Structures are given as C-alpha cells and as structure tokens.
XYZ file of C-alpha atoms in Angstrom:
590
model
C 0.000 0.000 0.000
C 1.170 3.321 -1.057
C 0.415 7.331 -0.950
C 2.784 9.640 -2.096
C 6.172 7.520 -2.432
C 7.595 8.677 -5.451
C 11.316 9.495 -4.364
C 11.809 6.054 -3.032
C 9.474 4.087 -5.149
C 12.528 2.751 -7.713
C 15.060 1.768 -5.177
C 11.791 0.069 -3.297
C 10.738 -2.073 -6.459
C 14.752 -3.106 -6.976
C 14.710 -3.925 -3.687
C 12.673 -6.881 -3.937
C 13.025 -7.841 -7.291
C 16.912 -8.419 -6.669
C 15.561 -10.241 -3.501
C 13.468 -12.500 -5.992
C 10.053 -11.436 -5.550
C 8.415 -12.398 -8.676
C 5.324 -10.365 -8.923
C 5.115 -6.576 -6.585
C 1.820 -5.934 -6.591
C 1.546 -2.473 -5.390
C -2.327 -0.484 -4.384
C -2.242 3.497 -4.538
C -4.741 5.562 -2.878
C -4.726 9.603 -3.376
C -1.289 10.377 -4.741
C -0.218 13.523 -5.835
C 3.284 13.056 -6.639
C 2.726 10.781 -9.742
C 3.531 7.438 -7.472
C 0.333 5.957 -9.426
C 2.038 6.531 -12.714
C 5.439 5.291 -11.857
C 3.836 2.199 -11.178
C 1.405 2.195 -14.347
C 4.989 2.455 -16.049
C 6.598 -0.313 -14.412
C 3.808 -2.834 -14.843
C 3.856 -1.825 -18.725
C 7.657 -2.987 -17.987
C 6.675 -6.204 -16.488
C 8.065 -5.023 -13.349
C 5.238 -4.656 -11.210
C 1.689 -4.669 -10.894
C -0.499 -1.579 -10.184
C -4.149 -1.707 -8.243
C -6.304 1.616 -7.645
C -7.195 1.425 -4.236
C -10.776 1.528 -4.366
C -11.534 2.340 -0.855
C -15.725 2.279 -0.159
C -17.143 4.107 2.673
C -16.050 3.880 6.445
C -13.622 1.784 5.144
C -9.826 2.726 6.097
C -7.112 2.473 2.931
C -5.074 -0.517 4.677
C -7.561 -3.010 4.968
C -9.623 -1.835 2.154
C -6.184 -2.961 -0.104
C -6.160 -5.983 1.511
C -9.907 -6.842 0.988
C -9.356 -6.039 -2.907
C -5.994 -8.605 -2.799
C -7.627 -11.327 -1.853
C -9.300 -11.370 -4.672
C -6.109 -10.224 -6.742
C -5.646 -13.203 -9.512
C -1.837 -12.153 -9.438
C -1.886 -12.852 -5.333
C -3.999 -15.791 -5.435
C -1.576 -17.632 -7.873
C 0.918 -16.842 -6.322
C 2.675 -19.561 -3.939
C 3.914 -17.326 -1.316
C 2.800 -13.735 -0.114
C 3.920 -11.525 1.941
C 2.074 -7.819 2.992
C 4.145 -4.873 3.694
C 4.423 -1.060 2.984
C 6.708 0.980 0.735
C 8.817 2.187 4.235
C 9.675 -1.597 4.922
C 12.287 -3.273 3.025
C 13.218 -7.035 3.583
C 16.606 -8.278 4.683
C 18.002 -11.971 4.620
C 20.992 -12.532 6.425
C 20.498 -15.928 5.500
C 22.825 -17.434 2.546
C 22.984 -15.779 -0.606
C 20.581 -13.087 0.977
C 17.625 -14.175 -1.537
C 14.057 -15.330 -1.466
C 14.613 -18.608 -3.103
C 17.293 -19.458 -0.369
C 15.200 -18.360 2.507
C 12.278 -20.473 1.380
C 14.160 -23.321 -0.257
C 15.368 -23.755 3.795
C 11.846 -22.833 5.126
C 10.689 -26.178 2.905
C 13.574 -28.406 3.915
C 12.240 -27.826 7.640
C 8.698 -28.688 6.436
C 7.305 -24.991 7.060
C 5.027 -23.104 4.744
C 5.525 -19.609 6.510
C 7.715 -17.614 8.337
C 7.446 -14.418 10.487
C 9.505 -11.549 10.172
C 10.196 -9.334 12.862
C 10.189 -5.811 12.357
C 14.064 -4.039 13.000
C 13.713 -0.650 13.744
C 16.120 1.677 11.923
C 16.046 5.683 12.943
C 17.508 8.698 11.803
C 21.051 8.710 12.209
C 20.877 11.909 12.745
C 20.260 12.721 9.479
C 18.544 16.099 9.246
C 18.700 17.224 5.690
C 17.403 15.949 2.642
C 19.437 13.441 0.567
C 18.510 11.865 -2.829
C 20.648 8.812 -1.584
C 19.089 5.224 -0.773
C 17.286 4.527 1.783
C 18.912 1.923 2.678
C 21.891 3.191 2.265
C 21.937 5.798 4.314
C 19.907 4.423 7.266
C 22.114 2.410 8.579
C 21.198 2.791 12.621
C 18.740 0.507 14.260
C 17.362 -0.346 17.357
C 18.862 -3.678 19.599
C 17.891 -6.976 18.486
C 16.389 -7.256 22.077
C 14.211 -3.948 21.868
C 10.966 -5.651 22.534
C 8.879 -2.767 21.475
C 10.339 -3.092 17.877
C 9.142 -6.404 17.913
C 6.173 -5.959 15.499
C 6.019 -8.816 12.401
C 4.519 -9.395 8.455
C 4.436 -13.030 7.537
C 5.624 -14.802 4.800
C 3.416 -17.851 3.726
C 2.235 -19.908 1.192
C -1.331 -18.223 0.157
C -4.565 -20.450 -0.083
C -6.835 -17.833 -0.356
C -9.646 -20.869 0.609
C -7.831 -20.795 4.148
C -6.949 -17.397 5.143
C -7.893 -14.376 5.017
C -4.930 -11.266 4.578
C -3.680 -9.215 6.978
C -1.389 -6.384 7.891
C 0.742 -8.509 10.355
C -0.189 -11.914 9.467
C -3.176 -14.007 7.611
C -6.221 -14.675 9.661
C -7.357 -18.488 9.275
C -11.041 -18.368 7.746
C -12.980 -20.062 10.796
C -14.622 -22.861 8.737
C -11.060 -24.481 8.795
C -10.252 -24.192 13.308
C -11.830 -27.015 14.008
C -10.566 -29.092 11.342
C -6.833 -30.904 11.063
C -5.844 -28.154 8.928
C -3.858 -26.198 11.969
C -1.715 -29.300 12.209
C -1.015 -28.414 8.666
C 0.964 -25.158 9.453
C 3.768 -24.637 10.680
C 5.886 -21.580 10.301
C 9.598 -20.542 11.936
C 10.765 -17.310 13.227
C 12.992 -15.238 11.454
C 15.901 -17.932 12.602
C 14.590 -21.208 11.879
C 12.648 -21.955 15.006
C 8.832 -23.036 15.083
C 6.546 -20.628 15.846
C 4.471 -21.502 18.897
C 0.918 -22.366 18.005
C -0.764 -19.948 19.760
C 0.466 -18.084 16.545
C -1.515 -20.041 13.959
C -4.798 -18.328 15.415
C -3.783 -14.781 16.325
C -0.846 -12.643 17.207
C 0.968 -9.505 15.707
C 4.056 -9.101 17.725
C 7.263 -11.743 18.182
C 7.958 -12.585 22.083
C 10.726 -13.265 23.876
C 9.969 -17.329 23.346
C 9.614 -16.788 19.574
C 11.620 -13.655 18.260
C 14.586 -14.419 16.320
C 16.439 -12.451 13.474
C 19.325 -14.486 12.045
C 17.368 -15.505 8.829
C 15.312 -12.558 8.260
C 14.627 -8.902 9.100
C 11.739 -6.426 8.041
C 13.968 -2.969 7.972
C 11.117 -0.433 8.900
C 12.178 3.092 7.910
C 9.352 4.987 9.505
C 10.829 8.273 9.555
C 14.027 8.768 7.761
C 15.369 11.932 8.093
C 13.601 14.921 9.691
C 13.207 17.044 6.549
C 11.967 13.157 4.767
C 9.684 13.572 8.117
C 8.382 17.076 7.245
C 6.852 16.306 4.124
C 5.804 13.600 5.465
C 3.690 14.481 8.649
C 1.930 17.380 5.844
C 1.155 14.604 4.110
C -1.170 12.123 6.208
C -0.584 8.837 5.999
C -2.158 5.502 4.269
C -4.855 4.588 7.467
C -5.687 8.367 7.977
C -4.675 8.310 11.248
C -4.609 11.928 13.275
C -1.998 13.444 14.254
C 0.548 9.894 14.119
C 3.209 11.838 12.961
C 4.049 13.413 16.521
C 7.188 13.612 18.484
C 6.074 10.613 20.580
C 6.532 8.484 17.183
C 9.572 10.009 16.558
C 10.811 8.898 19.792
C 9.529 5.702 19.505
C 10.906 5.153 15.771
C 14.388 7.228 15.154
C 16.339 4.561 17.107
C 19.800 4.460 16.451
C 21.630 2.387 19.158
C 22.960 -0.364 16.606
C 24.842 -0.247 13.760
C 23.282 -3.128 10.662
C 25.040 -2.882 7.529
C 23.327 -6.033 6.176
C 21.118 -4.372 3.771
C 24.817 -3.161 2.314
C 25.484 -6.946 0.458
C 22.426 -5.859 -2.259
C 24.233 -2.337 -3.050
C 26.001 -4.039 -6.541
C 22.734 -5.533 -7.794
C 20.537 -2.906 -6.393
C 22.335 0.096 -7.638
C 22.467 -1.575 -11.263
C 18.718 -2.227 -11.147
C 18.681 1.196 -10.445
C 20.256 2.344 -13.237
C 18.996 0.375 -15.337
C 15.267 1.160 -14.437
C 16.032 4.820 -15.025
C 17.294 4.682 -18.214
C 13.579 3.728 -19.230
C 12.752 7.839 -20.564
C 9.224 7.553 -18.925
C 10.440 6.371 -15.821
C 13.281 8.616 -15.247
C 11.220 11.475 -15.621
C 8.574 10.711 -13.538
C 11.004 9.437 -10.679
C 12.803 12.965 -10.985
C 9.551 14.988 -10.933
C 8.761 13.399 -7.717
C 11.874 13.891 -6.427
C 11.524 17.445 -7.482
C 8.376 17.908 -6.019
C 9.483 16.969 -2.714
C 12.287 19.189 -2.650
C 9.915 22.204 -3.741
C 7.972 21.361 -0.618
C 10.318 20.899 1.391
C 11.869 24.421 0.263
C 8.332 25.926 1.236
C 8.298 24.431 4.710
C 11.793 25.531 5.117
C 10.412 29.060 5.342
C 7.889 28.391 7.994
C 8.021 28.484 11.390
C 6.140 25.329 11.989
C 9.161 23.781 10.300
C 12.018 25.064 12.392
C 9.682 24.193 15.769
C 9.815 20.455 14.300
C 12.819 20.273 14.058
C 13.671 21.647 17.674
C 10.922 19.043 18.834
C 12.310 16.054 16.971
C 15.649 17.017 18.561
C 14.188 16.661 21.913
C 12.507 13.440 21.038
C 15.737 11.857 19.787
C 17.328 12.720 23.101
C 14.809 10.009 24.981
C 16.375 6.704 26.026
C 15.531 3.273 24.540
C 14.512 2.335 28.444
C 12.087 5.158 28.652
C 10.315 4.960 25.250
C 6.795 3.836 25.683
C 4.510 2.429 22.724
C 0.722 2.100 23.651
C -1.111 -0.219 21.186
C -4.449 1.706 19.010
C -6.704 -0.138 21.352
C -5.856 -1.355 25.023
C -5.272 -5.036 25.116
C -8.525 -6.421 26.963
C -7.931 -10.207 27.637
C -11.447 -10.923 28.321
C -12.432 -10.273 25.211
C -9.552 -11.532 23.614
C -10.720 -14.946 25.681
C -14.093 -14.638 24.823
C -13.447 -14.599 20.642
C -11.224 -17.241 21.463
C -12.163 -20.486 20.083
C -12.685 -23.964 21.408
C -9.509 -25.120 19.542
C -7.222 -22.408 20.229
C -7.802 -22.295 24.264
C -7.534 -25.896 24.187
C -4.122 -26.112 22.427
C -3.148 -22.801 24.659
C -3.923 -24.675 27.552
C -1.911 -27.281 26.268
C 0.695 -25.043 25.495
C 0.946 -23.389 28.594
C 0.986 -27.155 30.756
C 4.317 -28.054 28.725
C 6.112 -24.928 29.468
C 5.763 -25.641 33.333
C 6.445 -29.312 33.018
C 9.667 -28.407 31.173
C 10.358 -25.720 33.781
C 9.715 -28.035 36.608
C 12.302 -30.643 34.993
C 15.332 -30.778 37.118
C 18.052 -28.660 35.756
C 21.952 -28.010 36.008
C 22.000 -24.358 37.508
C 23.271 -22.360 34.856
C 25.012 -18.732 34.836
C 22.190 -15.679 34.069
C 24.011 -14.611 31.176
C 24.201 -11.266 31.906
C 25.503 -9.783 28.708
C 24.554 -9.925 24.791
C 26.926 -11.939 22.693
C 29.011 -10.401 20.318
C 30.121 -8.410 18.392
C 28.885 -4.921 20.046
C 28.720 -1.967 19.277
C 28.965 1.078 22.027
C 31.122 3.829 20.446
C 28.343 6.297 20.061
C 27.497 8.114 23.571
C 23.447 8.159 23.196
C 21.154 9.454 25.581
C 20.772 6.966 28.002
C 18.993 6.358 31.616
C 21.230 5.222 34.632
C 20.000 3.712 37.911
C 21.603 3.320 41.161
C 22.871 -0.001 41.612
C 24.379 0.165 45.243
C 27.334 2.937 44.734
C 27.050 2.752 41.110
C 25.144 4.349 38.475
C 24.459 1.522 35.794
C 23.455 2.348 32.283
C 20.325 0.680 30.725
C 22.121 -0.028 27.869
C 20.433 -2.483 25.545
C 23.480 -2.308 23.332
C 25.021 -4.157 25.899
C 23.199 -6.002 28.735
C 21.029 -9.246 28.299
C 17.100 -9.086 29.057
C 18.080 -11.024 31.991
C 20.203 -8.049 33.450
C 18.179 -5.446 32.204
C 15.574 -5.738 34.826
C 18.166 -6.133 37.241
C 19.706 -3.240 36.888
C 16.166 -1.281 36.641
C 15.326 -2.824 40.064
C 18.881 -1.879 41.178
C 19.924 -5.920 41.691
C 22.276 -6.187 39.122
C 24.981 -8.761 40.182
C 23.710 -8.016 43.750
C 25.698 -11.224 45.578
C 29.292 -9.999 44.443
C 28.548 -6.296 44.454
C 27.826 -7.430 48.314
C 30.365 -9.722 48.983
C 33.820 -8.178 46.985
C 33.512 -5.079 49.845
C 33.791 -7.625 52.677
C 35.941 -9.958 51.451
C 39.005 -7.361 49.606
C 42.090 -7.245 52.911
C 41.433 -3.466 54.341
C 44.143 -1.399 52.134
C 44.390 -3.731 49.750
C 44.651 -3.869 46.115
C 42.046 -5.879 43.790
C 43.061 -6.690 40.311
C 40.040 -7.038 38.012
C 41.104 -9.822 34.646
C 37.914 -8.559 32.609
C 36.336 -5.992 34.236
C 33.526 -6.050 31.824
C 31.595 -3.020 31.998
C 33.555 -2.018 35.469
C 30.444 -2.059 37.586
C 31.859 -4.739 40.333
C 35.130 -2.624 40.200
C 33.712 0.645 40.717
C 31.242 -0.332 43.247
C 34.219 -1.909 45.117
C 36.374 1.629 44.635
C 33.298 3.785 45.958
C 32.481 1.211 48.831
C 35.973 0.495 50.027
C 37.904 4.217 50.292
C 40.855 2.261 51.377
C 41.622 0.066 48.542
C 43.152 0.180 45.443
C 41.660 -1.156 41.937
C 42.715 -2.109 38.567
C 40.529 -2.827 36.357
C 41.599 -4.717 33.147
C 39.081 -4.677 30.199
C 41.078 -5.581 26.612
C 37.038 -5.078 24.917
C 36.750 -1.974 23.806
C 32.303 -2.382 23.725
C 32.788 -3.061 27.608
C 35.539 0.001 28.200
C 33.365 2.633 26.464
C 30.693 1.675 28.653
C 32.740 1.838 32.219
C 34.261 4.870 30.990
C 30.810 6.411 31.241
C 29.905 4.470 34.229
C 32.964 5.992 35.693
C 31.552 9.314 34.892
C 28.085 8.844 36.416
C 29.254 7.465 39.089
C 31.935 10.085 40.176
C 34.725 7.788 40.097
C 38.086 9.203 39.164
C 40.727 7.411 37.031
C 43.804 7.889 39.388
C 46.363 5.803 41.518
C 43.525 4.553 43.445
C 41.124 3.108 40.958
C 43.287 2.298 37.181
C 42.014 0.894 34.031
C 44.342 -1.528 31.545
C 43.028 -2.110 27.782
C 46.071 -4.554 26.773
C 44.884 -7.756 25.506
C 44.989 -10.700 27.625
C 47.342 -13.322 27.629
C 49.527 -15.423 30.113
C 51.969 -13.088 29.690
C 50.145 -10.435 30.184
C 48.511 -10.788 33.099
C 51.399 -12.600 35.057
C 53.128 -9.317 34.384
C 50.046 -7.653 35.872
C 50.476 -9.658 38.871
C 53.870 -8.712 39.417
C 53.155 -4.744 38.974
C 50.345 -4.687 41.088
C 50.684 -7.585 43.656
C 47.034 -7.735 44.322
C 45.485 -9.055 47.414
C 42.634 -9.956 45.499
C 42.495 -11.780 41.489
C 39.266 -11.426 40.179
C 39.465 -13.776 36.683
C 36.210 -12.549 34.723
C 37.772 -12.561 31.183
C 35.956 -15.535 29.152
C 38.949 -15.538 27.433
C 40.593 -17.219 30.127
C 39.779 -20.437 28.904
C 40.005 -23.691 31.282
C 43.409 -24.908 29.640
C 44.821 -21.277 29.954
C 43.679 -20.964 33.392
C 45.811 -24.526 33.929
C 48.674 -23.075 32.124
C 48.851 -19.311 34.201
C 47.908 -20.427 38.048
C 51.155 -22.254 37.992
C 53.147 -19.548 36.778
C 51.462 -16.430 38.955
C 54.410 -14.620 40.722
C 54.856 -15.564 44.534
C 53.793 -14.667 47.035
C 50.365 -15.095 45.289
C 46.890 -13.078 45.888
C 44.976 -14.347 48.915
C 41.718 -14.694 47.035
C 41.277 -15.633 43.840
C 37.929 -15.616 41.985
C 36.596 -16.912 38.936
C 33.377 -14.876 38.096
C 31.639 -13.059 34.955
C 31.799 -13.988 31.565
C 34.444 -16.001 32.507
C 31.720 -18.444 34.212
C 29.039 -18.065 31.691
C 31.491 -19.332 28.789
C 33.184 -21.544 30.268
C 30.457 -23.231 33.270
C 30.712 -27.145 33.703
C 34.314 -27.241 32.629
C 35.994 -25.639 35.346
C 36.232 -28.419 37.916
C 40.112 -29.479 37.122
C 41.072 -25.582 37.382
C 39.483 -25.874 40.876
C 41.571 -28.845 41.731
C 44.618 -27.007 40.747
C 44.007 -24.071 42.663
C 43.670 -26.499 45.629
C 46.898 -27.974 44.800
C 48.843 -24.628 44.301
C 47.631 -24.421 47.967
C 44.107 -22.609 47.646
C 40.740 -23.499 49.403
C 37.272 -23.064 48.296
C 36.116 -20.179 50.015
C 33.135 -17.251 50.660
C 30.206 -19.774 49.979
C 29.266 -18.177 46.457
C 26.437 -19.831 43.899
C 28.874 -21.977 41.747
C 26.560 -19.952 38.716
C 28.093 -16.668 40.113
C 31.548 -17.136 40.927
C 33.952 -19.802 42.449
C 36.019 -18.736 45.277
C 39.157 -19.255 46.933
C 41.034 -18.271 49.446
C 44.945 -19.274 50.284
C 45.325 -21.889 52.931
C 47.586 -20.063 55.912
C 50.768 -21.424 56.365
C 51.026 -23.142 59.121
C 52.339 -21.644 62.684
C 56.378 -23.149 63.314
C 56.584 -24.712 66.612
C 58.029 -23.557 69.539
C 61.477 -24.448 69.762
C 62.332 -27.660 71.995
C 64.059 -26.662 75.364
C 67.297 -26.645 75.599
C-alpha cells in the first residue's frame, strides 16, 4: 500500500526484485506526486503490478487494499505472499541473501511460513534531505532485544480458501479451526525456530519465546530523516490516522543504538537495477519529478516556522532513552475479550501449550550462569542518551546495546549482580589492592572503589564495547581514574597478566575474562608470581562461557595451595582463598 512515495518508489521495487520477488503488486490511494504513474509504467515494464485502491465508505485504505488482494488473480496464484508497505524493506541474512534461499530452507524444515520481525532503523541523525538510498543511508537501528520493535509481516504460502490477509499476518477463515488443517501449518521465526501455536490463530508481535532475526529482518524506515519527516507528517498517511506523525513516534521510531550494515550486500545488484530502471525515458522522468516535487515542498516548509519548531521538537525526542520509550497499542489489550473470541480449539491447544512450558520448567536442571551480557560483536562507540539507575554505589546504564534481558531488569530494580557487588567489599584485605582480569563493563570494580575508600583497583578490560561503557559508568558514578582506581586495555594473555600480577601484587584476582579459557587458566595459576593473591575468583563472563568445565582448574588451585572459600552460587563465581601457612613450633628446650 502506497500514498505519495515517489522518491523512493525505484530503489523500493529493486529492492525486492533483486531479492526475488516475482510479482510486486503495489495499491495506490490519493497520490499527488505521480507514485500511481510510476507504477502504471513499471507494470507496462513487467516489473510490477499496479491496483487503484478503491476504498468504499467507512472503510480505512489498509484493509480496504487488503480486501481487494484477496481477490487479486496475481496474489492468489501466487505460492507465497507476503504484505508490507513501501517504508519496509526485507533483509536476509540468511545465505545468498535471496528469497529462493530463505524459502528453499523454510521447505527443507517442512514450514510453509515464516514471520519476520520488524528491525527498527532511525535517523542517524540525518537532518537534511538526501537523494541517496534509503537503505543506504539508514544504517542505525534499534537492539535486536528492543521488545517494542518487535512488530512482524508473515511470509506464507497463500490459499486464499484458508486465510484471510492481513497487515501482520493471515487470519485463518474459521470454517477451517476445528478441522486438522492447523496441524497443517507450521511456520519458523525469522531464525529457523517453530513458531508456537498460539500463533496459527492470532498474534501480531514476536515474544521473547519466539523472536529471532538471524534468517530474516523487516527494515522499517518509519521516519528517515527529519526534513523526509516534514513532508511527510503534511502529508497524512495511508490509514488516515490523526496526528501519528508526533514527536512521541519520533521517539519511539528514530532509534539508532545499533549499527546493521546487512542491507549493504544488495548495493552491486541494487544500484544496477537502479540504473537500469532509469534509463527507461518515462520512468526517469517521472522518478525525478517526484523527487523534485518533494524538494519544492520541502523548500516551502523551510520558510515556515512550523518547520524550524519540528525540528527543535524532533531534537528533543531523539534525546529520549531506549529504556524510557513507551509504545501504547491503538486499542488497550482487553484479555477478556480476547478470551471470549477465542475459540474452542485455540484455548484448548493454549492450555496445552501453557501445561508443557511448566512441566519443562519443573524438569530438574543443572544451575546455569544468568548470562548477563549480549553476545558479540557490540557496538557502544556512540554516547546516546541513556537512563542510569543506582545499583548500590554505582550508576548503571540501561544499555540495551550491551546487557542481556536477563540483566536489564536487574539493573532497573537496582539488583544487578547483587551477591558480588555485596560480597567483593567484605571480602578485599582493608588497604588492599584488587586486580580485576575482565572488568567487563567495570560495575563490580567501581562499586568496590566507591564502597571500600581504602583500597586500590585495577581494572583490566582488553574489549573496547565493555571500556566505552565503564568509561561512562565511571563518569556517572563520580569515580576518578587515578592511583587509586586504574584501568588496563592490553589484551589478555599469560603473559600479560602474570606481568600484571607482578606490577600490582594484588590481594585480590578477580578472573572474569571468558577468554581465560580452562586450559589457559591450567597453564597461568602455575606460573602467577609468589607470594600469590589471597583470594582468587573466577566470576563473569568467565563463568558463563566456560560453566561445567571448570572443575580441574578448581583442583589445581587447591593444589597450588588454595581453598574453596566465601560460599558463592557456583553460577556466580567460584572462590578461593589461600590456605595459611602453618604456625612453626616452639622451639624444643634446651
């Protein structure tokens, strides 16, 4: 569905065709930029197909589209459909990036759909027009883990005798619920994993049980830059909603925490479709008089007032953090009426659902480490706004860019890593000296430095993702860089860090580095300088990569004279403390 799309209309249509969409079929309500005859051209190309949106009364332009599709010949041949807008582009990290080899391994796994979570991409702090590619210059998203990005479109195979379109996902035609056709479907996430079947019946949104991204991505460009966002807000928008265009959607759409080049790997083909495309006479001009058009109105608002407020606004909005955004759905979500439309079939297979979950969470279990941080790589050079929270004498970033869902509400109820941020104070020798082996993002090392006046710390963090963000922690949480508290960015090796040893002669080894792997750990105890620390801990990352196997580095440090010590979760950290040395006895009488 389209209104007014003109400037990006060509790069939109190569888009898809280079991702091997067969047939675009495109619906146009109320343009005034010539987007209707752009795509009257390219379906007398063969390129695409063009549909007047016809849109009766009381009826709203998005599902009024979708009513005529259904009945589309083109869409009901075709084996598998998928609904989006012209500000959505698809991305398949998957293989060779293309259609064919994102369904070719949909079919191998016996699926005939697949949802596609939305990825938020923002501004970048782009404020003036450009005549570049969207996707080319957009290059800033929201995290992976955002969950109010988390809206999908679905990719199935069509039987327009079973379902019924939608904006999100097809609707199963109720004459088919009660029948074995459900067992029929099955459709993955946008990695590979089966949907829950809850989803077969209704849903718009992933969850945190069935959101996934390593196949496939819906880039949604909702507002581009702000002068793209000027023209459009004058514009109105496909479902006539009033006043959507406000700085609350800004906020909620110019995310830029994450860097995602992926879209970059169709540039070659993309920008030769391009060209190619516009070297049609018809077609070229009618892409440049949009494109002209635009920039005339966007000259005019340049000369308003109105347009130089917006732009003040939308620079406040961008300056709200991820952690604070909040996106209210059209309606409010009532579950007793979702319950009572509900149908025999789907509350009975929810039920069901719902009973395997628990039994599976009741199954005994080997304790396992929270996992506290995203896996790499990350990305944390840009300084965004961000919201910290007092996390006993720290002030911890809510940084998505960086922390797990697990720690995020940790760190919003001010309980991240609550047991060691407790226990380091009381257990570091008073005036001694703590050496930190992967500091991470420093919060256990400056919590330690503003509990403990008396001791020293060195914090060690080779990762640069992890030292951008305790740099700022350091900042919030007015803690100097100095003799007292030092940070080390050399890489870490045996070398390395016996050499640290030697410099610092720490009371206290905290080993967090997951890079310390268990036969590195068996090679370096041995060799630490003597006397060694008095307490030696293995926490962090260190104990998320590497939990199960570090029983034999446990025996060593009991051989090299240590005991276990402190009385610490095993999923937290191991402990150890040096065994005295025995008192001499009193010399015999003479």
């Amino acid at each position: 569905m389209m209104k007014d799309e003109g400037p990006f209309l060509i790069e939109w249509v190569a888009h898809h065709l280079v991702l091997g969409f067969t047939d675009l079929v495109v619906y146009t309500n109320d343009c005034s930029d010539g987007t209707d005859d752009m795509l009257i051209r390219l379906e007398e190309l063969g390129l695409c197909h063009h549909r007047r949106n016809v849109i009766p009364e009381g009826l709203r332009p998005q599902p009024s589209a979708l009513n005529h599709a259904q009945e589309e010949p083109v869409v009901c041949q075709s084996d598998w459909v998928m609904v989006f807008d012209a500000d959505e582009f698809l991305s398949i990290p998957y293989g060779d990036g293309t259609l064919d080899g994102l369904i070719g391994a949909a079919k191998d796994l016996g699926a005939n759909g697949i949802v596609v979570t939305w990825r938020i991409f923002g501004s970048g702090g782009v404020v003036d027009w450009s005549r570049a590619p969207v996707t080319e210059q957009y290059l800033l998203a929201a995290p992976q883990t955002w969950n109010k990005g988390w809206g999908v479109k679905t990719l199935f195979r069509f039987d327009p005798d079973h379902w019924k379109l939608g904006i999100h996902r097809p609707k199963m035609k109720t004459r088919w619920i009660k029948t074995d056709y459900p067992d029929q479907v099955k459709w993955l996430n946008g990695s590979g994993r089966e949907m829950e079947d809850y989803f077969k019946f209704r849903g718009w949104r992933s969850i945190t049980r069935t959101v996934g991204y390593d196949w496939v991505q819906l880039n949604h460009y909702a507002v581009k830059s702000v002068d793209s966002y000027a023209i459009r807000k004058m514009r109105g928008n496909v479902n006539n909603k009033k006043d959507k265009y406000n700085n609350d959607y800004w906020s909620l759409q110019d995310r830029n925490e994450v860097r995602d080049e992926t879209m970059l790997r169709y540039k070659p083909q993309r920008d030769a479709l391009i060209a190619q495309l516009l070297q049609d006479p018809v077609l070229n001009r009618l892409h440049f008089a949009a494109v002209d058009r635009a920039e005339a109105r966007l000259a005019e608002l340049r000369g308003t007032e109105a347009y130089h407020q917006l732009v003040t606004d939308l620079a406040q909005a961008s300056q709200v953090p991820l952690s604070q955004i909040v996106a209210k759905p059209p309606v409010a979500r009532d579950k007793e009426k979702i319950a009572a439309l509900m149908s025999d079939v789907e509350k009975q297979r929810g039920l069901k659902a719902r009973s395997e979950r628990k039994e599976k969470l009741a199954e005994p279990k080997e304790p396992q480490p929270e996992g506290l941080y995203l896996p790499g790589p990350l990305d944390t050079d840009a300084d965004l706004p961000m919201e910290y929270v007092a996390n006993h004498q720290v002030q911890v970033p809510l940084d998505m860019r960086l922390f797990s869902p697990v720690a995020m509400p940790l760190i919003r109820k001010g309980k991240f890593q609550r047991i060691l941020a407790r226990k380091l104070p009381q257990i570091v020798p008073k005036g001694g000296k703590a050496l930190f082996v992967g500091a991470a993002e420093g919060f256990l090392a400056v919590n330690l430095a503003n509990t403990r006046g008396d001791a020293t710390v060195v914090a060690q963090e080779s990762e640069h993702s992890f030292r951008n963000v305790m740099l700022r922690l350091c900042s919030q949480s007015a803690r100097e860089i100095g003799p007292r508290f030092q940070v080390l960015d050399a890489p870490v090796t045996q070398e390395a860090v016996v050499e640290w040893l030697r410099l610092h002669r720490p009371a206290t080894l905290i080993l967090s580095d997951p890079q310390l792997s268990p036969e590195l750990l068996m090679s370096l105890l041995p060799a630490l300088p003597l006397p060694g620390p008095a307490q030696i801990l293995l926490t962090g990352r260190l104990v998320e990569r590497w939990n199960g196997q570090l029983g034999p580095v446990a025996e060593m440090l009991v051989a090299l004279g240590y005991r276990p010590d402190f009385d610490l979760p095993p999923t937290v950290a191991l402990g150890f403390s040096a065994v005295p040395e025995p008192e001499p006895d009193d010399a015999p009488d003479a």
